[in-house]
Every structure is written in structure tokens, then in C-alpha cells.
PDB file of C-alpha atoms in Angstrom:
ATOM      1  CA  MET A   1      -0.025 -35.987   6.897  1.00 79.00           C
ATOM      2  CA  LYS A   2       0.455 -32.739   4.912  1.00 87.00           C
ATOM      3  CA  GLN A   3       0.493 -29.577   6.924  1.00 91.00           C
ATOM      4  CA  LEU A   4      -0.896 -26.720   4.835  1.00 94.00           C
ATOM      5  CA  SER A   5      -1.258 -22.942   5.175  1.00 95.00           C
ATOM      6  CA  LEU A   6      -3.766 -20.866   3.296  1.00 97.00           C
ATOM      7  CA  GLY A   7      -3.304 -17.377   1.940  1.00 97.00           C
ATOM      8  CA  LEU A   8      -6.115 -15.081   0.707  1.00 97.00           C
ATOM      9  CA  ASP A   9      -5.653 -11.976  -1.485  1.00 95.00           C
ATOM     10  CA  ILE A  10      -9.012 -10.246  -1.376  1.00 94.00           C
ATOM     11  CA  GLY A  11      -9.613  -7.632  -4.014  1.00 89.00           C
ATOM     12  CA  GLY A  12     -12.570  -5.611  -5.159  1.00 83.00           C
ATOM     13  CA  THR A  13     -13.109  -7.880  -8.148  1.00 86.00           C
ATOM     14  CA  ASN A  14     -11.681 -11.127  -7.325  1.00 91.00           C
ATOM     15  CA  THR A  15     -10.394 -13.084  -4.320  1.00 95.00           C
ATOM     16  CA  VAL A  16      -7.371 -15.323  -4.969  1.00 96.00           C
ATOM     17  CA  ILE A  17      -6.851 -18.281  -2.710  1.00 97.00           C
ATOM     18  CA  GLY A  18      -3.437 -20.206  -2.399  1.00 97.00           C
ATOM     19  CA  LEU A  19      -2.467 -23.333  -0.491  1.00 96.00           C
ATOM     20  CA  PHE A  20       1.117 -23.627   0.736  1.00 96.00           C
ATOM     21  CA  ASN A  21       2.945 -26.738   1.871  1.00 94.00           C
ATOM     22  CA  GLU A  22       5.395 -27.182   4.848  1.00 92.00           C
ATOM     23  CA  SER A  23       8.277 -25.866   2.621  1.00 93.00           C
ATOM     24  CA  ASP A  24       6.250 -22.664   1.970  1.00 92.00           C
ATOM     25  CA  GLU A  25       5.715 -23.609  -1.636  1.00 94.00           C
ATOM     26  CA  LEU A  26       2.552 -22.513  -3.494  1.00 96.00           C
ATOM     27  CA  ILE A  27       0.981 -25.843  -4.444  1.00 96.00           C
ATOM     28  CA  SER A  28      -2.535 -24.896  -5.375  1.00 95.00           C
ATOM     29  CA  LYS A  29      -4.366 -21.734  -6.427  1.00 94.00           C
ATOM     30  CA  SER A  30      -7.849 -20.719  -7.334  1.00 95.00           C
ATOM     31  CA  ALA A  31      -9.938 -17.497  -7.631  1.00 94.00           C
ATOM     32  CA  MET A  32     -13.505 -16.499  -7.157  1.00 95.00           C
ATOM     33  CA  ARG A  33     -15.560 -13.320  -7.734  1.00 92.00           C
ATOM     34  CA  THR A  34     -15.548 -11.176  -4.624  1.00 91.00           C
ATOM     35  CA  GLU A  35     -19.126  -9.993  -5.295  1.00 80.00           C
ATOM     36  CA  HIS A  36     -19.325  -8.279  -1.897  1.00 69.00           C
ATOM     37  CA  GLN A  37     -22.679  -6.599  -2.642  1.00 72.00           C
ATOM     38  CA  GLN A  38     -24.693  -9.306  -0.942  1.00 77.00           C
ATOM     39  CA  GLY A  39     -22.933  -8.689   2.385  1.00 87.00           C
ATOM     40  CA  ILE A  40     -20.191 -10.314   4.426  1.00 93.00           C
ATOM     41  CA  SER A  41     -22.108 -13.367   5.413  1.00 92.00           C
ATOM     42  CA  ASP A  42     -22.722 -14.426   1.763  1.00 93.00           C
ATOM     43  CA  TYR A  43     -19.119 -13.625   0.885  1.00 94.00           C
ATOM     44  CA  VAL A  44     -17.702 -15.756   3.737  1.00 95.00           C
ATOM     45  CA  LYS A  45     -19.994 -18.600   2.886  1.00 95.00           C
ATOM     46  CA  ARG A  46     -18.852 -18.683  -0.677  1.00 96.00           C
ATOM     47  CA  LEU A  47     -15.223 -18.282   0.367  1.00 96.00           C
ATOM     48  CA  ASN A  48     -15.419 -21.277   2.761  1.00 97.00           C
ATOM     49  CA  GLN A  49     -16.900 -23.379   0.026  1.00 96.00           C
ATOM     50  CA  GLU A  50     -14.080 -22.403  -2.394  1.00 96.00           C
ATOM     51  CA  ILE A  51     -11.480 -23.251   0.428  1.00 97.00           C
ATOM     52  CA  TRP A  52     -13.109 -26.592   1.019  1.00 96.00           C
ATOM     53  CA  SER A  53     -12.842 -27.409  -2.737  1.00 94.00           C
ATOM     54  CA  LEU A  54      -9.087 -26.779  -2.682  1.00 94.00           C
ATOM     55  CA  LEU A  55      -8.552 -28.691   0.548  1.00 95.00           C
ATOM     56  CA  GLU A  56     -10.428 -31.710  -0.638  1.00 93.00           C
ATOM     57  CA  GLN A  57      -7.786 -32.262  -3.316  1.00 92.00           C
ATOM     58  CA  GLN A  58      -5.070 -32.464  -0.580  1.00 91.00           C
ATOM     59  CA  LYS A  59      -6.471 -35.165   1.803  1.00 88.00           C
ATOM     60  CA  PRO A  60      -5.128 -36.095   4.335  1.00 90.00           C
ATOM     61  CA  TYR A  61      -3.929 -32.719   5.569  1.00 89.00           C
ATOM     62  CA  THR A  62      -3.601 -30.505   8.683  1.00 93.00           C
ATOM     63  CA  LEU A  63      -4.610 -26.895   8.169  1.00 95.00           C
ATOM     64  CA  ALA A  64      -2.220 -24.799  10.226  1.00 93.00           C
ATOM     65  CA  GLY A  65      -3.807 -21.376   9.618  1.00 95.00           C
ATOM     66  CA  ILE A  66      -5.218 -18.770   7.269  1.00 97.00           C
ATOM     67  CA  GLY A  67      -3.704 -15.390   6.329  1.00 97.00           C
ATOM     68  CA  ALA A  68      -5.615 -12.706   4.430  1.00 97.00           C
ATOM     69  CA  GLY A  69      -4.754  -9.457   2.688  1.00 96.00           C
ATOM     70  CA  VAL A  70      -7.540  -6.883   2.493  1.00 95.00           C
ATOM     71  CA  PRO A  71      -7.516  -3.492   0.572  1.00 91.00           C
ATOM     72  CA  GLY A  72      -8.418  -1.229   3.375  1.00 89.00           C
ATOM     73  CA  HIS A  73      -7.753   0.094   6.833  1.00 91.00           C
ATOM     74  CA  LEU A  74      -7.547  -2.753   9.414  1.00 92.00           C
ATOM     75  CA  HIS A  75      -6.870  -3.527  13.013  1.00 91.00           C
ATOM     76  CA  ALA A  76      -4.412  -6.429  12.519  1.00 90.00           C
ATOM     77  CA  GLU A  77      -4.381  -7.525  16.128  1.00 90.00           C
ATOM     78  CA  THR A  78      -8.135  -8.213  16.260  1.00 93.00           C
ATOM     79  CA  GLY A  79      -8.523  -9.197  12.534  1.00 93.00           C
ATOM     80  CA  THR A  80     -11.045  -6.379  12.063  1.00 96.00           C
ATOM     81  CA  VAL A  81     -11.551  -4.602   8.726  1.00 95.00           C
ATOM     82  CA  LEU A  82     -12.245  -1.131   9.990  1.00 95.00           C
ATOM     83  CA  ARG A  83     -12.813   0.437   6.566  1.00 90.00           C
ATOM     84  CA  ALA A  84     -12.643  -1.027   3.053  1.00 90.00           C
ATOM     85  CA  PRO A  85     -14.693   1.295   0.771  1.00 85.00           C
ATOM     86  CA  ASN A  86     -13.998  -0.807  -2.418  1.00 82.00           C
ATOM     87  CA  LEU A  87     -15.613  -3.803  -0.687  1.00 89.00           C
ATOM     88  CA  GLY A  88     -18.299  -1.887   1.181  1.00 89.00           C
ATOM     89  CA  TRP A  89     -16.929  -3.376   4.550  1.00 93.00           C
ATOM     90  CA  TYR A  90     -16.978  -1.312   7.703  1.00 94.00           C
ATOM     91  CA  ASP A  91     -16.068  -2.722  11.141  1.00 96.00           C
ATOM     92  CA  VAL A  92     -16.093  -6.362   9.634  1.00 96.00           C
ATOM     93  CA  LYS A  93     -14.662  -8.914  12.012  1.00 96.00           C
ATOM     94  CA  LEU A  94     -13.297 -11.108   9.283  1.00 96.00           C
ATOM     95  CA  GLY A  95     -10.713 -12.799  11.423  1.00 95.00           C
ATOM     96  CA  SER A  96     -13.307 -14.071  13.893  1.00 96.00           C
ATOM     97  CA  LEU A  97     -15.603 -15.238  11.182  1.00 97.00           C
ATOM     98  CA  LEU A  98     -12.880 -17.376   9.642  1.00 97.00           C
ATOM     99  CA  GLU A  99     -11.567 -18.609  13.054  1.00 96.00           C
ATOM    100  CA  GLU A 100     -15.002 -19.651  14.137  1.00 95.00           C
ATOM    101  CA  HIS A 101     -15.462 -21.757  10.998  1.00 96.00           C
ATOM    102  CA  TRP A 102     -12.009 -23.292  10.510  1.00 96.00           C
ATOM    103  CA  ARG A 103     -10.826 -23.403  14.171  1.00 96.00           C
ATOM    104  CA  VAL A 104      -7.345 -22.310  13.233  1.00 95.00           C
ATOM    105  CA  PRO A 105      -5.297 -19.188  13.697  1.00 95.00           C
ATOM    106  CA  VAL A 106      -5.991 -16.286  11.320  1.00 95.00           C
ATOM    107  CA  ALA A 107      -3.782 -13.337  10.433  1.00 94.00           C
ATOM    108  CA  ILE A 108      -5.288 -10.388   8.607  1.00 95.00           C
ATOM    109  CA  ASP A 109      -3.567  -7.263   7.328  1.00 95.00           C
ATOM    110  CA  ASN A 110      -3.586  -4.619   4.642  1.00 94.00           C
ATOM    111  CA  ASP A 111      -3.021  -6.092   1.163  1.00 94.00           C
ATOM    112  CA  VAL A 112      -0.014  -4.005   0.451  1.00 95.00           C
ATOM    113  CA  ARG A 113       1.640  -5.049   3.649  1.00 96.00           C
ATOM    114  CA  MET A 114       0.909  -8.683   2.840  1.00 96.00           C
ATOM    115  CA  TYR A 115       2.433  -8.052  -0.657  1.00 97.00           C
ATOM    116  CA  ALA A 116       5.476  -6.570   0.930  1.00 97.00           C
ATOM    117  CA  TRP A 117       5.852  -9.479   3.413  1.00 96.00           C
ATOM    118  CA  GLY A 118       5.564 -11.909   0.494  1.00 97.00           C
ATOM    119  CA  GLU A 119       8.526 -10.273  -1.267  1.00 97.00           C
ATOM    120  CA  TYR A 120      10.402 -10.244   2.043  1.00 96.00           C
ATOM    121  CA  ALA A 121       9.802 -13.905   2.822  1.00 94.00           C
ATOM    122  CA  ALA A 122      10.091 -15.369  -0.677  1.00 95.00           C
ATOM    123  CA  GLY A 123      10.769 -12.719  -3.295  1.00 97.00           C
ATOM    124  CA  ALA A 124      13.041  -9.912  -4.259  1.00 97.00           C
ATOM    125  CA  ALA A 125      13.723  -8.775  -0.690  1.00 97.00           C
ATOM    126  CA  ARG A 126      14.813 -12.152   0.683  1.00 96.00           C
ATOM    127  CA  GLY A 127      17.759 -11.515   3.091  1.00 93.00           C
ATOM    128  CA  CYS A 128      16.930  -7.822   3.595  1.00 96.00           C
ATOM    129  CA  GLN A 129      15.885  -6.783   7.072  1.00 96.00           C
ATOM    130  CA  ASN A 130      15.071  -3.171   6.059  1.00 97.00           C
ATOM    131  CA  PHE A 131      13.199  -2.399   2.762  1.00 97.00           C
ATOM    132  CA  ILE A 132      10.362  -0.502   1.123  1.00 98.00           C
ATOM    133  CA  CYS A 133       7.953  -2.189  -1.237  1.00 98.00           C
ATOM    134  CA  VAL A 134       5.807   0.135  -3.375  1.00 97.00           C
ATOM    135  CA  THR A 135       2.877  -1.179  -5.369  1.00 95.00           C
ATOM    136  CA  LEU A 136       1.425   0.522  -8.368  1.00 94.00           C
ATOM    137  CA  GLY A 137      -2.049  -0.742  -9.257  1.00 89.00           C
ATOM    138  CA  THR A 138      -5.329   1.184  -9.348  1.00 86.00           C
ATOM    139  CA  GLY A 139      -3.766   3.254  -6.588  1.00 89.00           C
ATOM    140  CA  LEU A 140      -0.415   3.422  -4.857  1.00 93.00           C
ATOM    141  CA  ALA A 141       0.794   2.377  -1.463  1.00 93.00           C
ATOM    142  CA  ALA A 142       3.888   1.258   0.294  1.00 96.00           C
ATOM    143  CA  GLY A 143       4.698  -1.661   2.752  1.00 96.00           C
ATOM    144  CA  VAL A 144       7.601  -1.069   5.125  1.00 97.00           C
ATOM    145  CA  VAL A 145       9.748  -3.768   6.747  1.00 97.00           C
ATOM    146  CA  MET A 146      12.248  -2.462   9.348  1.00 96.00           C
ATOM    147  CA  ASN A 147      14.488  -4.738  11.385  1.00 96.00           C
ATOM    148  CA  GLY A 148      12.542  -7.710  10.045  1.00 95.00           C
ATOM    149  CA  GLY A 149       9.053  -6.498  11.134  1.00 94.00           C
ATOM    150  CA  LEU A 150       6.223  -4.810   9.394  1.00 94.00           C
ATOM    151  CA  ILE A 151       5.602  -1.146  10.164  1.00 94.00           C
ATOM    152  CA  ARG A 152       1.931  -0.325  10.694  1.00 92.00           C
ATOM    153  CA  GLY A 153       2.085   3.027  12.585  1.00 92.00           C
ATOM    154  CA  ALA A 154      -0.070   4.261  15.460  1.00 91.00           C
ATOM    155  CA  HIS A 155      -3.362   4.142  13.440  1.00 89.00           C
ATOM    156  CA  GLY A 156      -2.473   1.593  10.737  1.00 88.00           C
ATOM    157  CA  TYR A 157      -1.764   4.152   8.032  1.00 90.00           C
ATOM    158  CA  ALA A 158       1.937   3.758   7.669  1.00 93.00           C
ATOM    159  CA  GLY A 159       3.020   3.581   4.011  1.00 93.00           C
ATOM    160  CA  GLU A 160      -0.038   5.476   2.536  1.00 92.00           C
ATOM    161  CA  ILE A 161       2.261   7.624   0.417  1.00 94.00           C
ATOM    162  CA  GLY A 162      -0.252   7.512  -2.464  1.00 93.00           C
ATOM    163  CA  HIS A 163      -2.052  10.410  -0.792  1.00 93.00           C
ATOM    164  CA  ASP A 164       1.001  12.539  -0.320  1.00 94.00           C
ATOM    165  CA  PRO A 165       0.470  15.664  -2.521  1.00 95.00           C
ATOM    166  CA  VAL A 166       2.671  16.409  -5.464  1.00 95.00           C
ATOM    167  CA  GLU A 167       3.540  20.139  -6.053  1.00 92.00           C
ATOM    168  CA  GLY A 168       1.908  21.444  -9.146  1.00 91.00           C
ATOM    169  CA  ASN A 169      -0.485  18.448  -9.524  1.00 92.00           C
ATOM    170  CA  ASP A 170      -4.147  19.395  -9.489  1.00 91.00           C
ATOM    171  CA  LEU A 171      -5.685  16.086 -10.491  1.00 91.00           C
ATOM    172  CA  PRO A 172      -8.671  14.982  -8.422  1.00 92.00           C
ATOM    173  CA  CYS A 173      -8.196  11.860  -6.321  1.00 90.00           C
ATOM    174  CA  LYS A 174     -10.819   9.347  -5.284  1.00 84.00           C
ATOM    175  CA  CYS A 175     -10.059  10.140  -1.639  1.00 85.00           C
ATOM    176  CA  GLY A 176     -11.619  13.602  -2.136  1.00 88.00           C
ATOM    177  CA  LYS A 177      -8.407  15.700  -2.267  1.00 91.00           C
ATOM    178  CA  THR A 178      -6.499  16.863  -5.284  1.00 94.00           C
ATOM    179  CA  GLY A 179      -2.844  16.404  -6.300  1.00 95.00           C
ATOM    180  CA  CYS A 180      -2.297  13.060  -4.612  1.00 95.00           C
ATOM    181  CA  LEU A 181       0.743  11.100  -5.831  1.00 96.00           C
ATOM    182  CA  GLU A 182      -1.332   8.092  -6.907  1.00 94.00           C
ATOM    183  CA  THR A 183      -3.235  10.264  -9.442  1.00 94.00           C
ATOM    184  CA  MET A 184       0.087  10.095 -11.368  1.00 94.00           C
ATOM    185  CA  ALA A 185       2.031   7.151 -10.039  1.00 95.00           C
ATOM    186  CA  SER A 186      -0.427   4.331 -10.535  1.00 93.00           C
ATOM    187  CA  ALA A 187      -1.906   2.239 -13.404  1.00 92.00           C
ATOM    188  CA  THR A 188      -4.799   4.604 -13.676  1.00 91.00           C
ATOM    189  CA  GLY A 189      -2.481   7.604 -13.475  1.00 94.00           C
ATOM    190  CA  ILE A 190      -0.264   6.244 -16.340  1.00 95.00           C
ATOM    191  CA  ALA A 191      -3.321   6.059 -18.657  1.00 94.00           C
ATOM    192  CA  ARG A 192      -4.681   9.415 -17.490  1.00 93.00           C
ATOM    193  CA  LEU A 193      -1.275  11.209 -18.148  1.00 95.00           C
ATOM    194  CA  ALA A 194      -1.033   9.680 -21.577  1.00 96.00           C
ATOM    195  CA  GLU A 195      -4.533  10.860 -22.512  1.00 95.00           C
ATOM    196  CA  ALA A 196      -3.883  14.289 -21.111  1.00 94.00           C
ATOM    197  CA  ALA A 197      -0.691  14.618 -23.222  1.00 95.00           C
ATOM    198  CA  MET A 198      -2.546  13.670 -26.397  1.00 95.00           C
ATOM    199  CA  LYS A 199      -5.333  16.238 -25.593  1.00 93.00           C
ATOM    200  CA  ARG A 200      -2.522  18.870 -25.477  1.00 94.00           C
ATOM    201  CA  GLY A 201      -1.628  17.934 -29.022  1.00 94.00           C
ATOM    202  CA  GLN A 202       1.269  15.479 -28.514  1.00 95.00           C
ATOM    203  CA  ARG A 203       1.460  12.796 -31.105  1.00 95.00           C
ATOM    204  CA  SER A 204       1.426   9.090 -30.211  1.00 96.00           C
ATOM    205  CA  ILE A 205       0.584   5.692 -31.792  1.00 94.00           C
ATOM    206  CA  LEU A 206      -1.975   5.479 -28.986  1.00 95.00           C
ATOM    207  CA  GLN A 207      -4.118   7.878 -30.936  1.00 92.00           C
ATOM    208  CA  ASP A 208      -5.051   5.185 -33.334  1.00 85.00           C
ATOM    209  CA  GLN A 209      -6.578   3.021 -30.512  1.00 85.00           C
ATOM    210  CA  ALA A 210     -10.422   3.080 -30.419  1.00 78.00           C
ATOM    211  CA  ALA A 211     -10.872   1.683 -26.901  1.00 86.00           C
ATOM    212  CA  ALA A 212      -9.933   3.476 -23.736  1.00 90.00           C
ATOM    213  CA  ILE A 213      -6.183   3.531 -23.010  1.00 93.00           C
ATOM    214  CA  SER A 214      -4.844   1.391 -20.233  1.00 93.00           C
ATOM    215  CA  ALA A 215      -1.436   1.376 -18.482  1.00 93.00           C
ATOM    216  CA  LYS A 216      -0.647  -1.765 -20.415  1.00 94.00           C
ATOM    217  CA  ASP A 217      -1.259   0.075 -23.720  1.00 96.00           C
ATOM    218  CA  VAL A 218       1.031   2.881 -22.673  1.00 96.00           C
ATOM    219  CA  CYS A 219       3.738   0.261 -21.727  1.00 95.00           C
ATOM    220  CA  ILE A 220       3.496  -1.456 -25.109  1.00 95.00           C
ATOM    221  CA  ALA A 221       3.688   1.857 -26.932  1.00 96.00           C
ATOM    222  CA  ALA A 222       6.760   2.731 -24.928  1.00 96.00           C
ATOM    223  CA  GLU A 223       8.437  -0.582 -25.828  1.00 96.00           C
ATOM    224  CA  GLN A 224       7.898   0.365 -29.433  1.00 96.00           C
ATOM    225  CA  GLY A 225       9.673   3.627 -28.864  1.00 96.00           C
ATOM    226  CA  ASP A 226       6.720   5.926 -28.686  1.00 96.00           C
ATOM    227  CA  ALA A 227       8.038   9.294 -27.421  1.00 97.00           C
ATOM    228  CA  LEU A 228       4.849  10.275 -25.496  1.00 97.00           C
ATOM    229  CA  ALA A 229       4.634   6.944 -23.717  1.00 97.00           C
ATOM    230  CA  LEU A 230       8.298   7.061 -22.778  1.00 97.00           C
ATOM    231  CA  GLU A 231       7.904  10.618 -21.509  1.00 97.00           C
ATOM    232  CA  VAL A 232       5.001   9.392 -19.240  1.00 97.00           C
ATOM    233  CA  PHE A 233       7.162   6.830 -17.658  1.00 97.00           C
ATOM    234  CA  GLU A 234      10.031   9.194 -17.267  1.00 97.00           C
ATOM    235  CA  ASN A 235       7.760  11.828 -15.571  1.00 96.00           C
ATOM    236  CA  ILE A 236       6.244   9.237 -13.190  1.00 96.00           C
ATOM    237  CA  GLY A 237       9.549   7.674 -12.288  1.00 97.00           C
ATOM    238  CA  SER A 238      10.972  11.069 -11.565  1.00 97.00           C
ATOM    239  CA  VAL A 239       8.009  12.121  -9.295  1.00 97.00           C
ATOM    240  CA  LEU A 240       8.033   8.746  -7.488  1.00 97.00           C
ATOM    241  CA  GLY A 241      11.779   8.841  -7.194  1.00 97.00           C
ATOM    242  CA  ARG A 242      11.672  12.148  -5.317  1.00 97.00           C
ATOM    243  CA  LYS A 243       9.011  10.846  -2.878  1.00 97.00           C
ATOM    244  CA  LEU A 244      11.088   7.676  -2.309  1.00 97.00           C
ATOM    245  CA  ALA A 245      14.113   9.792  -1.609  1.00 97.00           C
ATOM    246  CA  THR A 246      12.206  11.333   1.252  1.00 96.00           C
ATOM    247  CA  MET A 247      11.259   7.878   2.496  1.00 97.00           C
ATOM    248  CA  THR A 248      14.827   6.757   2.156  1.00 97.00           C
ATOM    249  CA  TYR A 249      16.215   9.606   4.268  1.00 96.00           C
ATOM    250  CA  LEU A 250      13.646   8.823   6.959  1.00 96.00           C
ATOM    251  CA  LEU A 251      13.957   4.937   6.937  1.00 96.00           C
ATOM    252  CA  ASP A 252      17.384   4.105   5.570  1.00 96.00           C
ATOM    253  CA  PRO A 253      16.264   1.001   3.673  1.00 97.00           C
ATOM    254  CA  GLU A 254      18.651  -1.572   2.021  1.00 96.00           C
ATOM    255  CA  LEU A 255      16.374  -1.999  -0.977  1.00 98.00           C
ATOM    256  CA  ILE A 256      13.235  -0.634  -2.668  1.00 98.00           C
ATOM    257  CA  VAL A 257      10.939  -3.165  -4.447  1.00 98.00           C
ATOM    258  CA  VAL A 258       8.375  -1.941  -6.969  1.00 98.00           C
ATOM    259  CA  GLY A 259       5.420  -4.205  -7.542  1.00 96.00           C
ATOM    260  CA  GLY A 260       1.907  -4.095  -8.909  1.00 92.00           C
ATOM    261  CA  GLY A 261       0.616  -4.151 -12.371  1.00 90.00           C
ATOM    262  CA  ALA A 262       2.460  -1.005 -13.434  1.00 92.00           C
ATOM    263  CA  ALA A 263       5.793  -2.528 -12.444  1.00 94.00           C
ATOM    264  CA  ASN A 264       5.677  -4.728 -15.545  1.00 93.00           C
ATOM    265  CA  ALA A 265       6.953  -1.762 -17.423  1.00 94.00           C
ATOM    266  CA  GLY A 266      10.339  -2.808 -15.936  1.00 95.00           C
ATOM    267  CA  GLU A 267      13.276  -0.550 -16.519  1.00 97.00           C
ATOM    268  CA  MET A 268      11.170   2.065 -18.342  1.00 96.00           C
ATOM    269  CA  LEU A 269       9.705   2.875 -14.857  1.00 97.00           C
ATOM    270  CA  LEU A 270      12.538   1.675 -12.651  1.00 97.00           C
ATOM    271  CA  ALA A 271      15.378   3.471 -14.327  1.00 97.00           C
ATOM    272  CA  PRO A 272      13.973   7.103 -13.793  1.00 97.00           C
ATOM    273  CA  ILE A 273      12.986   6.122 -10.152  1.00 97.00           C
ATOM    274  CA  ARG A 274      16.542   4.870  -9.559  1.00 97.00           C
ATOM    275  CA  ARG A 275      18.186   7.833 -11.334  1.00 97.00           C
ATOM    276  CA  THR A 276      16.169  10.429  -9.539  1.00 97.00           C
ATOM    277  CA  LEU A 277      16.450   8.726  -6.073  1.00 97.00           C
ATOM    278  CA  HIS A 278      20.263   8.230  -6.377  1.00 96.00           C
ATOM    279  CA  SER A 279      20.771  11.917  -7.533  1.00 96.00           C
ATOM    280  CA  LEU A 280      19.215  12.966  -4.204  1.00 96.00           C
ATOM    281  CA  TYR A 281      20.733  10.428  -1.772  1.00 94.00           C
ATOM    282  CA  PRO A 282      24.317   9.920  -0.608  1.00 90.00           C
ATOM    283  CA  LYS A 283      26.142   7.545  -2.941  1.00 89.00           C
ATOM    284  CA  ALA A 284      27.663   5.354  -0.179  1.00 89.00           C
ATOM    285  CA  HIS A 285      24.149   4.235   1.080  1.00 91.00           C
ATOM    286  CA  GLN A 286      22.002   4.236  -2.072  1.00 94.00           C
ATOM    287  CA  PRO A 287      19.425   1.419  -2.024  1.00 96.00           C
ATOM    288  CA  ASP A 288      18.869  -0.426  -5.287  1.00 96.00           C
ATOM    289  CA  VAL A 289      15.440  -0.201  -6.957  1.00 97.00           C
ATOM    290  CA  VAL A 290      14.187  -3.477  -8.266  1.00 98.00           C
ATOM    291  CA  GLN A 291      11.021  -5.060  -9.632  1.00 98.00           C
ATOM    292  CA  GLY A 292       9.188  -7.598  -7.457  1.00 97.00           C
ATOM    293  CA  GLN A 293       9.697 -11.214  -8.184  1.00 97.00           C
ATOM    294  CA  LEU A 294       6.383 -12.806  -7.134  1.00 96.00           C
ATOM    295  CA  ASP A 295       4.073 -10.764  -9.393  1.00 91.00           C
ATOM    296  CA  ASP A 296       0.415 -11.273  -8.559  1.00 90.00           C
ATOM    297  CA  SER A 297       1.147 -14.059  -6.072  1.00 95.00           C
ATOM    298  CA  ALA A 298       3.101 -11.863  -3.674  1.00 96.00           C
ATOM    299  CA  GLY A 299       0.044 -11.182  -1.633  1.00 96.00           C
ATOM    300  CA  LEU A 300      -0.676 -14.884  -1.233  1.00 97.00           C
ATOM    301  CA  TYR A 301       2.856 -15.638  -0.131  1.00 97.00           C
ATOM    302  CA  GLY A 302       2.731 -12.817   2.383  1.00 96.00           C
ATOM    303  CA  ALA A 303      -0.580 -13.782   3.819  1.00 96.00           C
ATOM    304  CA  ALA A 304       0.381 -17.470   4.130  1.00 95.00           C
ATOM    305  CA  LEU A 305       3.870 -16.853   5.414  1.00 94.00           C
ATOM    306  CA  SER A 306       2.708 -14.425   7.982  1.00 90.00           C
ATOM    307  CA  LEU A 307       1.407 -17.470   9.828  1.00 80.00           C
ATOM    308  CA  ALA A 308       4.808 -19.019  10.399  1.00 68.00           C
ATOM    309  CA  SER A 309       4.805 -17.915  14.046  1.00 47.00           C
ATOM    310  CA  VAL A 310       1.400 -19.644  14.823  1.00 45.00           C
ATOM    311  CA  ARG A 311       1.808 -22.953  13.033  1.00 43.00           C
ATOM    312  CA  GLY A 312       1.073 -25.990  15.084  1.00 42.00           C
ATOM    313  CA  GLU A 313      -1.946 -28.145  15.655  1.00 42.00           C
ATOM    314  CA  GLY A 314      -4.675 -27.327  13.175  1.00 44.00           C
ATOM    315  CA  ASN A 315      -7.894 -28.623  11.597  1.00 48.00           C
ATOM    316  CA  GLN A 316      -7.467 -32.063  10.319  1.00 46.00           C
ATOM    317  CA  ALA A 317      -9.277 -33.940   7.585  1.00 52.00           C
TER     318      ALA A 317
END
């Protein structure tokens, strides 16, 4: 009988579900619209139905547990989502809701920490006991693994460097403050900085585009040698490199992994991060800066593999 683990990557738009076998291999994957507006009861009902559809294809099986990554502030020990504004969830006991239905252990944590744990367990940070994983998507955050364990902090805010202010930056952030790092170093920040440069009169092939500019568009332009697009990645990499130098002095990581959609820019982003960080940190102990290996499945791996310590007798079918 197959023993399976299930990982959930819950986002504001979509929820991705992945099934993993005993060898921690992703064997099945599906996605559904999160559509959280109808409330948590409706969401969990639809989620359970989607999970059943995946499991039905795997009979006979034993379900060992469920792991979930949620974009918000959580209390991991109780499985409670304290605050997830993008989902409209406040004080939601998601862990209990899933445990009551499936009768298996459930592990819940912040989505970026699950992403980091995925890269640690099965991706770019395999073999590293101390590393930092930075994700650049709509926003920016970091997951930190020290001595083989995730760092959450006293109130669950460890790694929220996206809201560390950048000197000279006066861009408004969705958190209500101005100048936050993620207003520059994120997918939305990349597009915003390119648009701002064109408004200042800098020429770019992006000016011929009728639709709104995205980070992917800036990346494509940079690959084609567009000077403005290349300058955007240079500036963002430099700013992020300085912030990561501070984190490196504080935490002494072996490696820094950069993930999220903006990381697909590859060396156009990684090279200025690496160059800036290494210019500020002692040469003998400089951590390398690499792109994540698991792409958009990193959160699924992290969620499912966070259950390794609780595998055992599960729900059978």
C-alpha cells in the first residue's frame, strides 16, 4: 500500500496541491482557484473535494499527513492563520479544520518558509545546514534555516526583510509605509522601476508595448540587451545585495538561494546581488548566491516534506 504525503501551496489566486510518495517524489499535482471570498468553510469544502480527486487516482494508499504554506502571519504550533490579508483570513484554525476531516497530522507555516524548506530538503540548498532563501514575487520575504531548523522568531516575523526601508526610496508600500525594500526588489517593483525610468525620459524597447509592463517583459528586454532593463536589474541586485550583506553578517549562512518569479531573470539579477554582497563581506567566508531549483513547486515540497517527523499510521483507503 502506497504511503502518501500531501503538500498545499495556498495563494491569493490559486491553491496548488501536490502528492508525494514514500521517496519524497512529487507524483501528482493539481490546482484550484482559491476564491476565498465565500469564507473559510466554502474554501475548505472545495479543497477537500480536490484532494479526494487526487487521492482517488492512487488507491490503495495511506495518507501520512498534510502540510500547507499560507501567505500570512501564522502560529505554526497550533496551525492557526492569525492574519492573511490577501486571503481575508483572520484567526483561521486551518490546521484543525484539515485534521478534523482527514484524521492525519497537519503542519502549517508561512509560504516563504515552506518554500525555503523545500529548497533545503530537495532543491538548491540540499546539504546546507545554514542558508537564507529570498523569494521575489508580488512582494519579498526570506526564509531562514539555521543548524537544520527553520527560524520563525518570537512573533513569527523572522525573515520579513521586504519591509526593511531603503535609504532614498520614497515609494509607497501596501503595508502602509514608504520606502520598503519590496517596493523595489520584487516582481511588481521591477515593473514599477522600469516604468518610472521611461517617464524620466530613458529610452527602451518597452516603450513600444501597449499593455502594462510586467517583470517578465523587463526580463525579456534585458535579455535583448535593452540598457534600461539591464539597469533596473543592476539597481535591484545592488540594493538587495546590501540588505543580504547585513543578513549574512548576522547569520553567517553557507548559501543564499533566490527564488520566486523574478528569479527567472537568472544571472542578470544574481550577478549584481553576488557582486555587491561579496564586496561587503570577508572573502574567506562569502556565501554563494544561486537560483532556486524547484521553481513554483518549492512550496509544495517544503509543505509535504515538513511532515517527515510525523509520518506513521494515517488515513487509509
